[in-house]
Short mmCIF file of C-alpha atoms in Angstrom, two decimals:
data_model
loop_
_atom_site.label_atom_id
_atom_site.label_comp_id
_atom_site.label_asym_id
_atom_site.label_seq_id
_atom_site.Cartn_x
_atom_site.Cartn_y
_atom_site.Cartn_z
CA MET A 264 0.00 0.00 0.00
CA PHE A 265 1.36 3.42 -1.01
CA ILE A 266 -0.25 6.55 0.51
CA VAL A 267 0.15 10.17 -0.56
CA GLU A 268 -1.47 12.62 1.87
CA PHE A 269 -2.24 16.28 1.22
CA SER A 270 -2.85 18.49 4.26
CA ASN A 271 -3.68 22.18 4.73
CA ILE A 272 -4.22 22.74 1.00
CA PRO A 273 -5.86 26.16 0.45
CA PHE A 274 -9.24 25.89 -1.24
CA SER A 275 -8.78 29.27 -2.94
CA ALA A 276 -6.43 32.23 -3.05
CA ILE A 277 -8.01 33.52 0.15
CA GLY A 278 -6.66 30.47 1.96
CA SER A 279 -9.09 30.49 4.88
CA ILE A 280 -10.52 27.08 3.95
CA LYS A 281 -8.14 24.12 4.03
CA ASN A 282 -8.54 20.77 2.30
CA TYR A 283 -7.28 17.39 3.47
CA PHE A 284 -7.23 14.28 1.30
CA GLN A 285 -5.27 11.11 0.51
CA ILE A 286 -4.52 9.06 -2.58
CA ILE A 287 -3.90 5.38 -1.82
CA LEU A 288 -2.51 2.84 -4.30
CA TYR A 289 -3.10 -0.81 -3.41
CA GLU A 290 -0.23 -2.78 -4.88
CA GLY A 291 -1.28 -6.06 -6.46
CA SER A 292 -4.86 -5.09 -7.27
CA ASN A 293 -3.81 -1.63 -8.56
CA HIS A 294 -6.94 -0.12 -7.07
CA ILE A 295 -6.72 3.62 -6.40
CA LEU A 296 -8.62 5.03 -3.43
CA VAL A 297 -9.12 8.79 -3.15
CA ASN A 298 -10.05 9.70 0.43
CA TYR A 299 -11.73 13.07 0.86
CA LEU A 300 -10.93 13.52 4.54
CA ASP A 301 -12.17 17.13 4.75
CA VAL A 302 -12.75 19.07 1.52
CA THR A 303 -15.03 21.85 0.28
CA SER A 304 -16.94 22.23 -2.98
CA ARG A 305 -18.50 25.30 -4.59
CA GLY A 306 -20.55 23.09 -6.86
CA SER A 307 -20.72 22.13 -10.52
CA GLY A 308 -18.55 24.25 -12.79
CA ASN A 309 -16.48 25.54 -9.88
CA THR A 310 -15.09 22.42 -8.21
CA THR A 311 -13.81 19.18 -9.74
CA ALA A 312 -12.74 16.13 -7.75
CA GLY A 313 -11.29 12.88 -9.02
CA ILE A 314 -8.12 11.80 -10.80
CA GLU A 315 -6.71 12.88 -14.17
CA ASN A 316 -3.50 12.81 -16.20
CA LEU A 317 -0.79 15.46 -16.04
CA ASN A 318 -2.29 17.54 -18.85
CA GLY A 319 -5.84 17.36 -17.54
CA THR A 320 -7.08 15.80 -20.79
CA THR A 321 -8.14 12.40 -19.45
CA GLY A 322 -9.60 11.50 -16.09
CA LEU A 323 -12.51 10.47 -13.91
CA GLN A 324 -14.63 12.85 -11.89
CA TYR A 325 -16.46 12.31 -8.63
CA SER A 326 -19.92 13.62 -9.48
CA ARG A 327 -21.09 14.07 -5.89
CA MET A 328 -18.90 17.16 -5.64
CA ASP A 329 -21.38 18.88 -7.98
CA THR A 330 -23.31 19.99 -4.89
CA PRO A 331 -21.78 22.85 -2.87
CA GLY A 332 -20.80 22.03 0.68
CA ARG A 333 -18.23 20.45 2.95
CA TYR A 334 -17.39 16.78 2.52
CA THR A 335 -15.77 14.69 5.26
CA ASN A 336 -14.70 11.05 5.31
CA ARG A 337 -15.86 10.29 1.77
CA TYR A 338 -13.91 8.17 -0.68
CA VAL A 339 -13.98 6.97 -4.27
CA ARG A 340 -12.39 3.72 -5.45
CA TYR A 341 -11.09 3.46 -9.01
CA VAL A 342 -10.75 -0.10 -10.32
CA PRO A 343 -8.73 -0.92 -13.48
CA PRO A 344 -10.38 -3.10 -16.13
CA SER A 345 -9.28 -6.70 -16.43
CA GLU A 346 -6.57 -7.54 -18.95
CA ASN A 347 -8.98 -9.28 -21.32
CA GLY A 348 -11.46 -6.41 -21.27
CA THR A 349 -14.20 -8.34 -19.45
CA ARG A 350 -16.00 -7.26 -16.29
CA ALA A 351 -16.64 -9.79 -13.54
CA LEU A 352 -19.50 -10.18 -11.10
CA TYR A 353 -18.84 -12.68 -8.31
CA PHE A 354 -21.28 -14.95 -6.51
CA PRO A 355 -18.94 -16.08 -3.70
CA HIS A 356 -21.01 -18.93 -2.30
CA VAL A 357 -23.29 -21.56 -3.81
CA ASP A 358 -25.12 -24.31 -1.93
CA SER A 359 -27.18 -26.58 -4.16
CA GLY A 360 -27.67 -30.18 -5.20
CA GLY A 361 -28.45 -31.52 -1.75
CA ASN A 362 -31.73 -32.09 0.02
CA THR A 363 -31.68 -28.93 2.16
CA TRP A 364 -30.31 -25.75 0.57
CA GLU A 365 -30.85 -24.15 -2.82
CA THR A 366 -29.23 -21.07 -4.36
CA GLU A 367 -30.65 -18.57 -6.83
CA ILE A 368 -28.53 -15.97 -8.61
CA GLY A 369 -29.54 -13.06 -10.79
CA VAL A 370 -28.00 -10.39 -13.02
CA ILE A 371 -29.49 -7.07 -14.17
CA ASN A 372 -28.34 -5.04 -17.15
CA LYS A 373 -28.41 -1.43 -15.93
CA SER A 374 -27.53 0.13 -19.28
CA GLU A 375 -29.41 1.18 -22.40
CA GLN A 376 -27.31 -1.21 -24.52
CA GLU A 377 -27.41 -4.97 -24.93
CA LEU A 378 -25.18 -6.92 -22.56
CA ASN A 379 -23.43 -10.26 -23.21
CA GLY A 380 -21.99 -12.49 -20.54
CA ILE A 381 -21.16 -16.01 -19.38
CA PHE A 382 -21.88 -17.67 -16.03
CA LYS A 383 -18.88 -19.84 -15.10
CA ALA A 384 -19.06 -22.29 -12.21
CA TYR A 385 -16.09 -23.36 -10.06
CA ASN A 386 -15.61 -25.94 -7.34
CA ASP A 387 -14.04 -25.18 -3.97
CA ASN A 388 -10.55 -25.64 -5.43
CA GLY A 389 -11.18 -23.05 -8.12
CA GLU A 390 -11.47 -25.60 -10.93
CA SER A 391 -14.06 -25.15 -13.65
CA VAL A 392 -17.02 -27.49 -13.17
CA SER A 393 -20.40 -27.90 -14.83
CA SER A 394 -21.22 -26.20 -18.13
CA ASN A 395 -21.05 -22.47 -18.83
CA ILE A 396 -24.28 -20.57 -19.38
CA ALA A 397 -24.12 -17.76 -21.96
CA VAL A 398 -26.71 -15.01 -21.78
CA THR A 399 -27.64 -11.89 -23.73
CA LEU A 400 -29.57 -9.28 -21.79
CA PRO A 401 -31.55 -6.51 -23.49
CA PRO A 402 -31.36 -2.97 -22.09
CA LYS A 403 -32.59 -3.07 -18.46
CA GLY A 404 -33.01 -6.84 -18.85
CA ARG A 405 -32.71 -9.44 -16.10
CA ARG A 406 -31.69 -13.12 -15.92
CA GLU A 407 -32.47 -15.33 -12.95
CA ILE A 408 -30.98 -18.80 -12.45
CA THR A 409 -31.79 -21.47 -9.88
CA ILE A 410 -28.53 -23.38 -9.63
CA GLY A 411 -30.06 -26.83 -9.17
CA ASN A 412 -32.29 -26.39 -12.22
CA GLU A 413 -29.84 -25.08 -14.81
CA PHE A 414 -26.30 -26.19 -13.92
CA MET A 415 -25.02 -29.72 -14.28
CA ASN A 416 -23.58 -31.26 -11.10
CA PRO A 417 -24.79 -28.39 -8.87
CA GLY A 418 -23.44 -30.08 -5.75
CA ASP A 419 -19.89 -29.61 -7.03
CA ILE A 420 -20.20 -25.83 -7.36
CA GLY A 421 -18.56 -23.63 -4.73
CA TYR A 422 -18.89 -20.24 -6.40
CA ILE A 423 -19.80 -18.64 -9.74
CA ILE A 424 -18.33 -15.77 -11.78
CA PHE A 425 -20.33 -13.86 -14.38
CA GLU A 426 -17.98 -12.45 -17.03
CA SER A 427 -19.46 -9.66 -19.14
CA ASP A 428 -18.53 -7.15 -21.82
CA SER A 429 -20.15 -4.33 -19.81
CA GLU A 430 -19.61 -2.59 -16.47
CA SER A 431 -23.29 -1.69 -16.20
CA LEU A 432 -24.46 -4.74 -14.32
CA ALA A 433 -25.61 -5.69 -10.85
CA GLY A 434 -26.62 -8.96 -9.27
CA TYR A 435 -27.64 -10.91 -6.20
CA THR A 436 -27.39 -14.33 -4.57
CA LYS A 437 -30.36 -15.78 -2.75
CA PHE A 438 -29.99 -18.71 -0.34
CA TYR A 439 -33.02 -20.59 0.88
CA GLN A 440 -34.55 -23.69 2.33
CA GLU A 441 -37.94 -24.13 0.73
CA GLY A 442 -40.74 -23.31 3.15
CA VAL A 443 -38.30 -22.44 5.95
CA TYR A 444 -36.37 -19.21 5.24
CA ARG A 445 -34.45 -17.29 2.58
CA ALA A 446 -32.04 -14.34 2.33
CA ALA A 447 -30.69 -12.30 -0.59
CA ILE A 448 -27.22 -10.70 -0.71
CA PRO A 449 -25.76 -8.44 -3.44
CA ALA A 450 -23.24 -9.99 -5.82
CA VAL A 451 -19.63 -8.79 -5.54
CA LYS A 452 -18.55 -6.23 -8.10
CA VAL A 453 -15.38 -4.88 -6.44
CA VAL A 454 -12.70 -7.19 -5.00
CA ASN A 455 -11.45 -6.16 -1.57
CA ALA A 456 -8.09 -4.41 -1.51
CA SER A 457 -7.37 -4.31 2.24
CA ASP A 458 -8.58 -5.70 5.57
CA ILE A 459 -12.11 -7.11 5.64
CA TYR A 460 -14.52 -6.21 8.43
CA ILE A 461 -17.00 -8.69 9.87
CA SER A 462 -19.34 -6.19 11.49
CA HIS A 463 -21.67 -8.60 13.27
CA ILE A 464 -21.29 -12.13 14.61
CA ASP A 465 -23.89 -14.07 16.59
CA SER A 466 -22.70 -17.47 17.80
CA ILE A 467 -24.96 -18.66 20.59
CA ALA A 468 -27.26 -21.60 21.26
CA TYR A 469 -30.06 -20.29 19.04
CA TRP A 470 -28.11 -18.30 16.39
CA TRP A 471 -25.31 -19.30 14.02
CA THR A 472 -23.06 -17.22 11.77
CA GLY A 473 -21.59 -18.65 8.59
CA ILE A 474 -18.68 -17.16 6.62
CA SER A 475 -17.81 -17.80 2.97
CA LEU A 476 -14.52 -16.60 1.44
CA VAL A 477 -13.01 -16.79 -2.06
CA ASN A 478 -9.41 -16.04 -2.99
CA THR A 479 -9.59 -14.33 -6.40
CA THR A 480 -5.79 -14.17 -6.76
CA SER A 481 -3.33 -16.62 -8.31
CA ALA A 482 -1.35 -17.05 -5.07
CA ALA A 483 -2.13 -18.51 -1.65
CA LYS A 484 -3.24 -16.06 1.04
CA GLU A 485 -2.36 -16.41 4.72
CA LEU A 486 -5.20 -14.67 6.54
CA THR A 487 -5.63 -13.82 10.19
CA ILE A 488 -9.12 -13.52 11.66
CA THR A 489 -8.93 -11.39 14.81
CA PHE A 490 -12.05 -11.28 16.98
CA ASN A 491 -13.25 -8.51 19.28
CA ASP A 492 -12.34 -10.51 22.38
CA GLY A 493 -8.65 -10.61 21.36
CA ARG A 494 -8.50 -14.16 20.07
CA SER A 495 -7.27 -14.82 16.54
CA VAL A 496 -7.31 -17.69 14.06
CA ALA A 497 -4.89 -18.24 11.17
CA TYR A 498 -6.67 -19.19 7.97
CA THR A 499 -5.19 -20.21 4.61
CA LEU A 500 -6.85 -19.84 1.21
CA ASN A 501 -5.04 -21.30 -1.78
CA ALA A 502 -5.16 -19.63 -5.18
CA ASN A 503 -8.78 -19.32 -6.39
CA GLU A 504 -9.95 -21.43 -3.46
CA HIS A 505 -13.37 -21.18 -1.79
CA LYS A 506 -14.01 -22.07 1.84
CA ALA A 507 -17.13 -21.81 3.99
CA PHE A 508 -17.35 -22.26 7.74
CA THR A 509 -19.37 -21.33 10.80
CA ILE A 510 -17.82 -19.34 13.62
CA ASP A 511 -18.29 -22.13 16.15
CA SER A 512 -16.47 -24.56 13.82
CA LEU A 513 -13.29 -22.56 14.47
CA PHE A 514 -13.64 -23.36 18.18
CA ASN A 515 -14.38 -27.09 18.34
CA ASP A 516 -18.02 -26.55 17.33
CA GLN A 517 -18.77 -24.67 20.53
CA PRO A 518 -20.92 -21.49 20.55
CA GLN A 519 -18.94 -18.30 21.15
CA PRO A 520 -21.25 -15.78 22.87
CA ASP A 521 -18.39 -13.34 23.58
CA ILE A 522 -17.53 -12.92 19.90
CA LYS A 523 -19.40 -10.03 18.28
CA SER A 524 -17.19 -8.89 15.38
CA ALA A 525 -13.86 -9.56 13.65
CA VAL A 526 -11.27 -8.24 11.20
CA ILE A 527 -9.63 -10.35 8.49
CA THR A 528 -6.14 -9.06 7.76
CA ASN A 529 -3.95 -9.60 4.67
CA ALA A 530 -7.23 -9.84 2.76
CA SER A 531 -6.39 -8.05 -0.49
CA GLY A 532 -7.95 -10.09 -3.29
CA ILE A 533 -10.40 -11.86 -0.97
CA ILE A 534 -14.18 -11.61 -1.35
CA GLY A 535 -16.89 -13.10 0.80
CA LEU A 536 -20.18 -12.94 2.63
CA GLU A 537 -21.71 -13.91 5.94
CA ILE A 538 -25.08 -15.40 6.80
CA PHE A 539 -26.92 -15.32 10.13
CA GLY A 540 -29.44 -18.05 10.83
CA SER A 541 -31.65 -19.01 13.74
CA ALA A 542 -31.55 -22.49 15.18
CA GLY A 543 -34.72 -24.36 15.98
CA SER A 544 -38.09 -23.25 14.63
CA ASP A 545 -37.69 -19.45 14.48
CA ASN A 546 -37.06 -19.52 10.69
CA GLN A 547 -34.94 -16.36 10.50
CA LEU A 548 -32.13 -15.84 7.97
CA ASP A 549 -30.20 -12.84 6.70
CA GLY A 550 -26.77 -11.97 5.37
CA LEU A 551 -24.44 -9.34 3.99
CA LEU A 552 -21.27 -8.93 1.97
CA LEU A 553 -17.88 -8.83 3.68
CA THR A 554 -16.01 -5.76 2.44
CA ASP A 555 -13.16 -3.42 3.30
CA ASN A 556 -15.49 -0.40 3.26
CA THR A 557 -16.12 1.98 6.15
CA ALA A 558 -18.42 5.01 6.28
CA SER A 559 -19.09 8.06 8.43
CA THR A 560 -22.84 7.93 7.73
CA ILE A 561 -24.93 4.75 7.49
CA TYR A 562 -28.45 4.68 6.10
CA TYR A 563 -31.04 2.11 7.20
CA PRO A 564 -33.74 2.56 4.53
CA HIS A 565 -36.47 0.53 6.23
CA VAL A 566 -37.39 -0.05 9.86
CA ALA A 567 -40.35 -2.13 11.03
CA SER A 568 -41.34 -2.37 14.69
CA ASP A 569 -44.85 -3.52 15.52
CA ALA A 570 -46.71 -6.50 16.90
CA LEU A 571 -45.39 -8.76 14.14
CA TRP A 572 -42.00 -7.31 13.16
CA TRP A 573 -38.83 -6.15 14.85
CA THR A 574 -35.73 -4.49 13.38
CA GLY A 575 -32.19 -4.81 14.68
CA ILE A 576 -29.42 -2.53 13.44
CA VAL A 577 -25.65 -2.86 13.80
CA ALA A 578 -22.91 -0.23 13.81
CA TYR A 579 -19.30 -1.39 14.14
CA ASN A 580 -16.24 0.72 14.91
CA PRO A 581 -13.12 -0.99 13.45
CA SER A 582 -10.69 1.72 14.56
CA ASP A 583 -8.57 1.80 17.71
CA SER A 584 -10.26 5.00 18.92
CA ALA A 585 -13.63 5.24 20.63
CA CYS A 586 -16.34 7.38 19.09
CA THR A 587 -19.92 8.50 19.65
CA ILE A 588 -22.63 7.70 17.14
CA THR A 589 -25.83 9.66 16.61
CA ILE A 590 -28.94 7.74 15.55
CA THR A 591 -31.63 9.87 13.93
CA PRO A 592 -34.91 8.04 13.20
CA TYR A 593 -37.48 9.41 10.76
CA SER A 594 -41.19 8.91 10.27
CA ALA A 595 -42.57 7.58 6.99
CA GLN A 596 -43.08 11.21 5.95
CA GLY A 597 -39.42 12.08 6.61
CA THR A 598 -39.98 13.92 9.90
CA PRO A 599 -37.01 13.57 12.31
CA LEU A 600 -37.90 11.82 15.56
CA LEU A 601 -36.10 11.56 18.91
CA VAL A 602 -32.32 11.45 18.43
CA SER A 603 -30.14 9.00 20.41
CA THR A 604 -26.39 9.08 21.00
CA LEU A 605 -24.37 6.02 21.93
CA PRO A 606 -20.69 5.46 22.72
CA LEU A 607 -18.92 3.03 20.40
CA ALA A 608 -15.57 1.71 21.59
#
């Protein structure tokens, strides 16, 4: 990792407003991260943010700076195209072909042009298995696949990659047990370039947490999973390998009620997801991607709390410094309600 930091940069000739930002190059993946630590914009036509060449003739702009104001703790990640010109969408875990779990995946063409792509299935060792599925999506088109219905030997599949000729795509993975529960998680579009944060872990008698990881690189990765209680586990992923495990399986299959979160270090090139499931008859399942992203503001777009539904939210502080978070709820009409503040170590 190579970091260039700019501090106390005058915003204008007056010099009363200072800007602070970083440019980070992740060696290996060649991702470029521009961190806007504390910068000011006068709006479209007056302020440009992004990266460009020396002559200013070629570059990429960060469009959110079109609105005047002060921006803190924002970042933009620039990802180089693959060498063969294709764009990849990853589905980092597949469970199909047995008598319990099934997996559904889907891709959406976000553009106004036709999109071509191929679904390629791989086993846990990263070897190609089953047959490829080629698709052509019309503008705004969608393709949904139930793994057990359309792939040969679905039980051999560990993960799937969708290779496309377009960047304008999005996707999801849905895991389910028919008639019991199901959960959908976005597909992976950006490979992690630094440490991965596991923001929530529940490993008790009536909840389990499962982790799935894929090494997208051509070399073995020696990972360290460090938990919030100070314990750590070394974990190896060979080139292109996929592994899935529950948290309690790392500790002799015993529940770990003291573990609430974790950080995976040396994780450049690793992608993954986690799933939370209830044991017994509660029939609750959910999940999320495992990423290297952090944010200063988190949006929870839907909250339900009534006689039938409850909503739990999680905020995780991965830094070494304590902070205070402010939770501002809103009514359905957008009216701010009672604000709460909580310390977060």
